[in-house]
Short mmCIF file of C-alpha atoms in Angstrom, two decimals:
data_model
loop_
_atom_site.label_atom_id
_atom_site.label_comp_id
_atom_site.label_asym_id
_atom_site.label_seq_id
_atom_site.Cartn_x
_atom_site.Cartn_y
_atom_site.Cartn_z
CA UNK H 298 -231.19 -24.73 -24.98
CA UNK H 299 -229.04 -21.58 -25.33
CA UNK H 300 -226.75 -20.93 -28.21
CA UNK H 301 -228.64 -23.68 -29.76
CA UNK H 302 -230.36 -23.16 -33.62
CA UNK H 303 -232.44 -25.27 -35.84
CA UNK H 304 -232.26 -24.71 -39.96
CA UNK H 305 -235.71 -25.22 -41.75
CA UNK H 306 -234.45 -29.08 -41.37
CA UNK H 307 -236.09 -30.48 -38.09
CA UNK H 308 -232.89 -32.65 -37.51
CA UNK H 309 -230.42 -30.54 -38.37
CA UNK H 310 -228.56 -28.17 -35.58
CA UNK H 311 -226.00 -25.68 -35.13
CA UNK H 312 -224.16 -25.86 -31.58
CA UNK H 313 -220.70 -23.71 -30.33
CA UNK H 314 -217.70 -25.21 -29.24
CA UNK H 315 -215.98 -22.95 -27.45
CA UNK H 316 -215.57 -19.74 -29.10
CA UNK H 317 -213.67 -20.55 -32.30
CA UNK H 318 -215.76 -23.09 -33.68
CA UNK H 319 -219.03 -24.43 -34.50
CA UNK H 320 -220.76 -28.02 -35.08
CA UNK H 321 -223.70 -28.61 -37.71
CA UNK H 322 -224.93 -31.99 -36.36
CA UNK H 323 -227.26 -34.09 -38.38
CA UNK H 324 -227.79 -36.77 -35.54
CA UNK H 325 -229.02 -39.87 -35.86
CA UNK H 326 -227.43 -42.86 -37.85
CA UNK H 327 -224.70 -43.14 -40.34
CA UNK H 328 -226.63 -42.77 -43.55
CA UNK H 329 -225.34 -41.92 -46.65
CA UNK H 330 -228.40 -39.54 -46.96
CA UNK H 331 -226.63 -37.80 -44.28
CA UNK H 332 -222.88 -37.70 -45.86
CA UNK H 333 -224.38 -36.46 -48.79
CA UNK H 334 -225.41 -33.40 -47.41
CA UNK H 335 -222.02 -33.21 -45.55
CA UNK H 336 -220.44 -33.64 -49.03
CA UNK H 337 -222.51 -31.21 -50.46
CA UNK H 338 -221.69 -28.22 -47.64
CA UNK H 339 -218.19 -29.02 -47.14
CA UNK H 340 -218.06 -28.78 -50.99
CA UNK H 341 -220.40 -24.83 -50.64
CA UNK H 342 -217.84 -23.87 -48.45
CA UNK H 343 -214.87 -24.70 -50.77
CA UNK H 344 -216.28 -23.16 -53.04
CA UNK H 345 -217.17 -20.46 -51.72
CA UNK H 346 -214.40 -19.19 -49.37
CA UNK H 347 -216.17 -17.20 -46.21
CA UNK H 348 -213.74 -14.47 -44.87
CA UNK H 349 -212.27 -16.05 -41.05
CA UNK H 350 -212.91 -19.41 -41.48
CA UNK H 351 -210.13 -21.26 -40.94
CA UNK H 352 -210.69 -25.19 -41.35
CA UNK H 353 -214.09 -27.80 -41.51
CA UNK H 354 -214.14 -31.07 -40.61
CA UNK H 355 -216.43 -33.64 -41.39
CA UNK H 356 -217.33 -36.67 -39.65
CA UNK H 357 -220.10 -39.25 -39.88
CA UNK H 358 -222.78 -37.42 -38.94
CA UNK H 359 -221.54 -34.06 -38.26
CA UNK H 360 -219.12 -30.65 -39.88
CA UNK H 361 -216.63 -29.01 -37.24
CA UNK H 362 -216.32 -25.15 -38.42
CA UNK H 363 -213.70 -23.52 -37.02
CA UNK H 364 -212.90 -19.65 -37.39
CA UNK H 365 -211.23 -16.61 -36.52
CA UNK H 366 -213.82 -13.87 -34.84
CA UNK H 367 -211.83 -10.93 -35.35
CA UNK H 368 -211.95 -12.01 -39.01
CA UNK H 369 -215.10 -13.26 -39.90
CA UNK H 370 -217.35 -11.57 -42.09
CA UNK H 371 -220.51 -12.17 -43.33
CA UNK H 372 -219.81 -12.41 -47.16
CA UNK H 373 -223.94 -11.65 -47.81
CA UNK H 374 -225.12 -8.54 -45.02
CA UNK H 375 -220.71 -7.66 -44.77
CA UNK H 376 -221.42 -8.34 -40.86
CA UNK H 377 -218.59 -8.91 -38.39
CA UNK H 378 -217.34 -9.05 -35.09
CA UNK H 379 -217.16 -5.58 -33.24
CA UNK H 380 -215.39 -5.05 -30.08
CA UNK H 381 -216.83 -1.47 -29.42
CA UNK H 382 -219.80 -3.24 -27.30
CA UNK H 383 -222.49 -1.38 -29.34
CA UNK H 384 -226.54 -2.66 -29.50
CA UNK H 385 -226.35 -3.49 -32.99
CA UNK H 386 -223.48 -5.56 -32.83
CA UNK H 387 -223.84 -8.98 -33.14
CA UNK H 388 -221.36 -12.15 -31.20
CA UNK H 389 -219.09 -14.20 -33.48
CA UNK H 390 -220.88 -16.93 -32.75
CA UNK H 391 -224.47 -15.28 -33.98
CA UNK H 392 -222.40 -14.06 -36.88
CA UNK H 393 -221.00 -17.95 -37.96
CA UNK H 394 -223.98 -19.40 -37.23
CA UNK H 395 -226.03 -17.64 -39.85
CA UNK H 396 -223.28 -18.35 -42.70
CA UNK H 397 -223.61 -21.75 -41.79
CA UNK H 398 -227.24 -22.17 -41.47
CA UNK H 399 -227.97 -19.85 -44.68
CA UNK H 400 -225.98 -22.61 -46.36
CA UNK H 401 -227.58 -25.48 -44.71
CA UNK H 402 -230.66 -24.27 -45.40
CA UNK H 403 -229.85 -24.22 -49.58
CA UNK H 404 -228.03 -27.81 -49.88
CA UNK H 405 -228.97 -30.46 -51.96
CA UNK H 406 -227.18 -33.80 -51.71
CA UNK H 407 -224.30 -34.96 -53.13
CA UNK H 408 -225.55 -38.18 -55.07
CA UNK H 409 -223.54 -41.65 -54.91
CA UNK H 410 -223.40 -41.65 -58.67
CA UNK H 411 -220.78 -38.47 -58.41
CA UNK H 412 -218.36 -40.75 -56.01
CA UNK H 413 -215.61 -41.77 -57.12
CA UNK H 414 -214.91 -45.79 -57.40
CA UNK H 415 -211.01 -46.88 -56.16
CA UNK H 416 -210.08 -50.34 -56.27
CA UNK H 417 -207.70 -52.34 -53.67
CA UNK H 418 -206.26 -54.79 -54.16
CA UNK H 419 -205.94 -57.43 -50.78
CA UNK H 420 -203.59 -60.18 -50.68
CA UNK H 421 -206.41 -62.07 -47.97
CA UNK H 422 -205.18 -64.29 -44.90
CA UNK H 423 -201.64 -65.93 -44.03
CA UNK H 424 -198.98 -63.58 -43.16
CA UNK H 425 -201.06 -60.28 -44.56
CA UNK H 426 -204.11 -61.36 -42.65
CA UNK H 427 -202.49 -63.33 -39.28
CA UNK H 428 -206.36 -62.80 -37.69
CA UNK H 429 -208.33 -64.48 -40.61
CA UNK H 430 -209.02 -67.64 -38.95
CA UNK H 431 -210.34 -66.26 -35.90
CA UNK H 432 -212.40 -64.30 -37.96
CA UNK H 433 -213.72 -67.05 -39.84
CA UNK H 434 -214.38 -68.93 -36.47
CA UNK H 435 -216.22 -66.26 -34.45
CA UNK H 436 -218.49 -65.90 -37.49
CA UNK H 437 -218.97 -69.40 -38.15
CA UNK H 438 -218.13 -69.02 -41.59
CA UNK H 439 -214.94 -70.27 -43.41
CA UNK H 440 -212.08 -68.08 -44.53
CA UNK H 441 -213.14 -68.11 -48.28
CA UNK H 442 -216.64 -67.06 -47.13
CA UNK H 443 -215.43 -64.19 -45.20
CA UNK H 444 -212.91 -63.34 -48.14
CA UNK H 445 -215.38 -63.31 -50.48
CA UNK H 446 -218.39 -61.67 -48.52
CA UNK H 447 -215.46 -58.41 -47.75
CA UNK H 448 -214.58 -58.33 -50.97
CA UNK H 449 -218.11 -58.19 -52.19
CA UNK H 450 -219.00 -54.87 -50.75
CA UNK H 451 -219.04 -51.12 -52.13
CA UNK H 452 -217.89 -48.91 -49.73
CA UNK H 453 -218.51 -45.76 -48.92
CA UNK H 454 -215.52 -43.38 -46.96
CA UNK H 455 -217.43 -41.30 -44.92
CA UNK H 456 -214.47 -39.26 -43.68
CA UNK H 457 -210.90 -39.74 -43.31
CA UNK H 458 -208.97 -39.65 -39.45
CA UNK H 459 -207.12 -41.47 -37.08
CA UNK H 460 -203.89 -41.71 -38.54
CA UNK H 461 -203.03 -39.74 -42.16
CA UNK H 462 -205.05 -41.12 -44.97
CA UNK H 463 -207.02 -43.70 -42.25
CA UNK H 464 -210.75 -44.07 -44.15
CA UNK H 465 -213.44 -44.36 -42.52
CA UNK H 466 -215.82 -46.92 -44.76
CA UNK H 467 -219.26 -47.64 -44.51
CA UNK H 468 -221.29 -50.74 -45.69
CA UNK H 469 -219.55 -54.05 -44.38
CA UNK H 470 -221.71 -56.58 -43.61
CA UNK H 471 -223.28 -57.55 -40.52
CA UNK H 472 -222.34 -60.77 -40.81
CA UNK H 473 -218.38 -60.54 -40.53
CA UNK H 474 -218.76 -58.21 -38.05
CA UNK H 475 -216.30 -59.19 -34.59
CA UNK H 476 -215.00 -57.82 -31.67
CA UNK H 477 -211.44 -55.65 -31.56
CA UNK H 478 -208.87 -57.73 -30.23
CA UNK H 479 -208.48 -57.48 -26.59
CA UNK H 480 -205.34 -56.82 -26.86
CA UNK H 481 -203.67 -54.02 -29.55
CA UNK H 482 -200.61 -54.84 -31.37
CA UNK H 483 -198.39 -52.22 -30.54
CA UNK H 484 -197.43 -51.92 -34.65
CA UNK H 485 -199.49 -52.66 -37.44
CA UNK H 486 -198.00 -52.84 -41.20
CA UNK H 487 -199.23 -49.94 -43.42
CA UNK H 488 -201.70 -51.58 -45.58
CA UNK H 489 -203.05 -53.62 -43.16
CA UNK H 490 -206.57 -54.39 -43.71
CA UNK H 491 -208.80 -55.19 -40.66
CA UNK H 492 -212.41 -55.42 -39.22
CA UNK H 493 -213.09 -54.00 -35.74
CA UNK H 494 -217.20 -54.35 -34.77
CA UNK H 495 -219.24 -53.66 -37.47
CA UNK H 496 -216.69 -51.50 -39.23
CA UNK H 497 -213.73 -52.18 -42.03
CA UNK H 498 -211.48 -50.29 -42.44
CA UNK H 499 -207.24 -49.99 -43.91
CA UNK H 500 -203.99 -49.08 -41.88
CA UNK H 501 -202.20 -46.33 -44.11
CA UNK H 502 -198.94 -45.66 -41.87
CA UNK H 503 -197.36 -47.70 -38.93
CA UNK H 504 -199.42 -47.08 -36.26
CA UNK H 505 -200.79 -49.32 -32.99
CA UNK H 506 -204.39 -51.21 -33.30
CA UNK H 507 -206.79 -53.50 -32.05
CA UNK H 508 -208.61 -54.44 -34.88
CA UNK H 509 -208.32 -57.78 -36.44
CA UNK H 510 -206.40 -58.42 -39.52
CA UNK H 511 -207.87 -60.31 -42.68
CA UNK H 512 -205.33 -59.31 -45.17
CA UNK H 513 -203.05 -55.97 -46.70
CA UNK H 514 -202.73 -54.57 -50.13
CA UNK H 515 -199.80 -53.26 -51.47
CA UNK H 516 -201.16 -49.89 -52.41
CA UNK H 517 -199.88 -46.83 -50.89
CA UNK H 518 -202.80 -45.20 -48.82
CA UNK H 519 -200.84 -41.96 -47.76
CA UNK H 520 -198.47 -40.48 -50.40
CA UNK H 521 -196.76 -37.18 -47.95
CA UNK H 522 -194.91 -36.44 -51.38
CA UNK H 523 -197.82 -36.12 -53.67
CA UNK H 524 -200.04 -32.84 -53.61
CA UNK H 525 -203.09 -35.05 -52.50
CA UNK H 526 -200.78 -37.01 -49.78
CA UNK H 527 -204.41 -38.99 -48.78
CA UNK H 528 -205.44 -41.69 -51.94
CA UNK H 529 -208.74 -41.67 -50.42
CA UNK H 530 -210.89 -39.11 -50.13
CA UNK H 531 -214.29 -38.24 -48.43
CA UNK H 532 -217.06 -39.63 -50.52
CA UNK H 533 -214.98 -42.38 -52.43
CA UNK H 534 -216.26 -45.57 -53.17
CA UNK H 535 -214.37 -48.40 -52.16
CA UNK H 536 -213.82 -52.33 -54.09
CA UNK H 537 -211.25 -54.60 -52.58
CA UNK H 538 -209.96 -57.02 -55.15
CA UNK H 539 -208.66 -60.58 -53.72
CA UNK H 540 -205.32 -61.33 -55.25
CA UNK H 541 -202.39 -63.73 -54.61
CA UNK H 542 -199.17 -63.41 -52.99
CA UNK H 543 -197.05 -63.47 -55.80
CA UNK H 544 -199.20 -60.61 -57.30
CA UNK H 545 -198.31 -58.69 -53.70
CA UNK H 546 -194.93 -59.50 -54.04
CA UNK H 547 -194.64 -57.98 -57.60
CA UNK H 548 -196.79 -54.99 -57.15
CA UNK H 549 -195.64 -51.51 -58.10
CA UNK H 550 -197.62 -48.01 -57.60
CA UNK H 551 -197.63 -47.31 -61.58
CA UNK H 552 -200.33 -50.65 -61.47
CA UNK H 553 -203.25 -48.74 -60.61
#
């Protein structure tokens, strides 16, 4: 396949998209084995700031590198982008793709014991949860067995997107699992928690949905006036905490 290169790890490649970006794809399954290692080289590159690269995104089983050609530079051999044509130069793209796979190459894993744990509290069912029942029904469990089985759970943010501060968690159960709704709610409350297939996951901002709604916590998921706007981050580990209404209603951020 052309423009296509594998690292000294058989499942690991490193594709173009277009000509300002790159894609290190893992493949596969979700795993955290996987997010580790996306952890660990979105972390390298932090760290280690590579002249032209702009921006990297990670996702569940792949990192989105994007850059600026006329300012890349190879930090190790001081390569970069010519546009004199010459026989030694080398593409952007050729360029990028060694940075990345040189770093690839040396990554170990982030472990799960370096994660950080959050807590969130869930005020479960009636008017935070309107879709609880149905839950309960399509899974032929009762409400407090589907409470308690979601808020038995570690999970594991793989990446955050969607909407601003949006997590993307890993590790729900099987068991709850259900279909989206078939038909969105054009507005869902920030804090919204809901299960859509075999995924869980919390509404941070107003925003449209189809997932279905077991409860909301009072916390604050995106913060736009704090440095960090997004409480989650990449990596975190995730513990809902049942609590009761009147502890929603009397809820403040200074709590946690």
């Amino acid at each position: 396949m052309s423009g296509l290169y594998e690292t000294d790890e058989s499942d690991v490649l490193v594709l173009p998209l277009g000509d300002r970006a790159i894609v290190v794809d893992w493949g596969g399954s979700i795993h955290p084995d996987t997010h580790g290692k996306i952890r660990a080289l979105c972390s390298q590159m932090e760290r280690n700031p590579v002249p032209g690269i702009v921006e990297v995104v990670p996702a569940y089983t792949t990192v989105t590198v994007f850059y600026e050609p006329l300012k890349l530079r190879d930090p190790v051999t001081g390569d970069q982008w010519s546009r004199s044509g010459g026989k030694g130069d080398r593409s952007p793209f050729e360029i990028i793709k060694r940075i990345v796979s040189r770093m690839v190459m040396g990554l170990e894993s982030v472990e799960a014991g370096s994660s950080r744990i959050v807590e969130i509290p869930v005020c479960y069912g009636g008017e935070f949860g309107p879709d609880l029942h149905d839950v309960a029904v399509h899974t032929g469990l009762s409400a407090e067995e589907v409470i308690k089985i979601h808020a038995s759970q570690d999970y594991l943010v793989y990446m955050i997107g969607f909407a601003p501060g949006f997590p993307y968690l890993g590790g729900m159960p099987e068991r709850i699992a259900v279909p989206r709704r078939s038909s969105p709610r054009p507005t869902i409350d920030p804090g919204s928690v809901g299960i859509g297939g075999k995924q869980t996951g919390v509404y941070p901002i107003a925003t449209p949905g189809g997932w279905q709604l077991i409860g909301r916590t009072p916390l604050k998921l995106f913060r736009p006036d704090h440095a960090a706007p997004s409480l989650l981050q990449m990596g975190d580990i995730v513990r809902f905490r049942p609590i009761a209404p009147e502890q929603y209603a009397a809820w403040k951020e200074d709590d946690i």
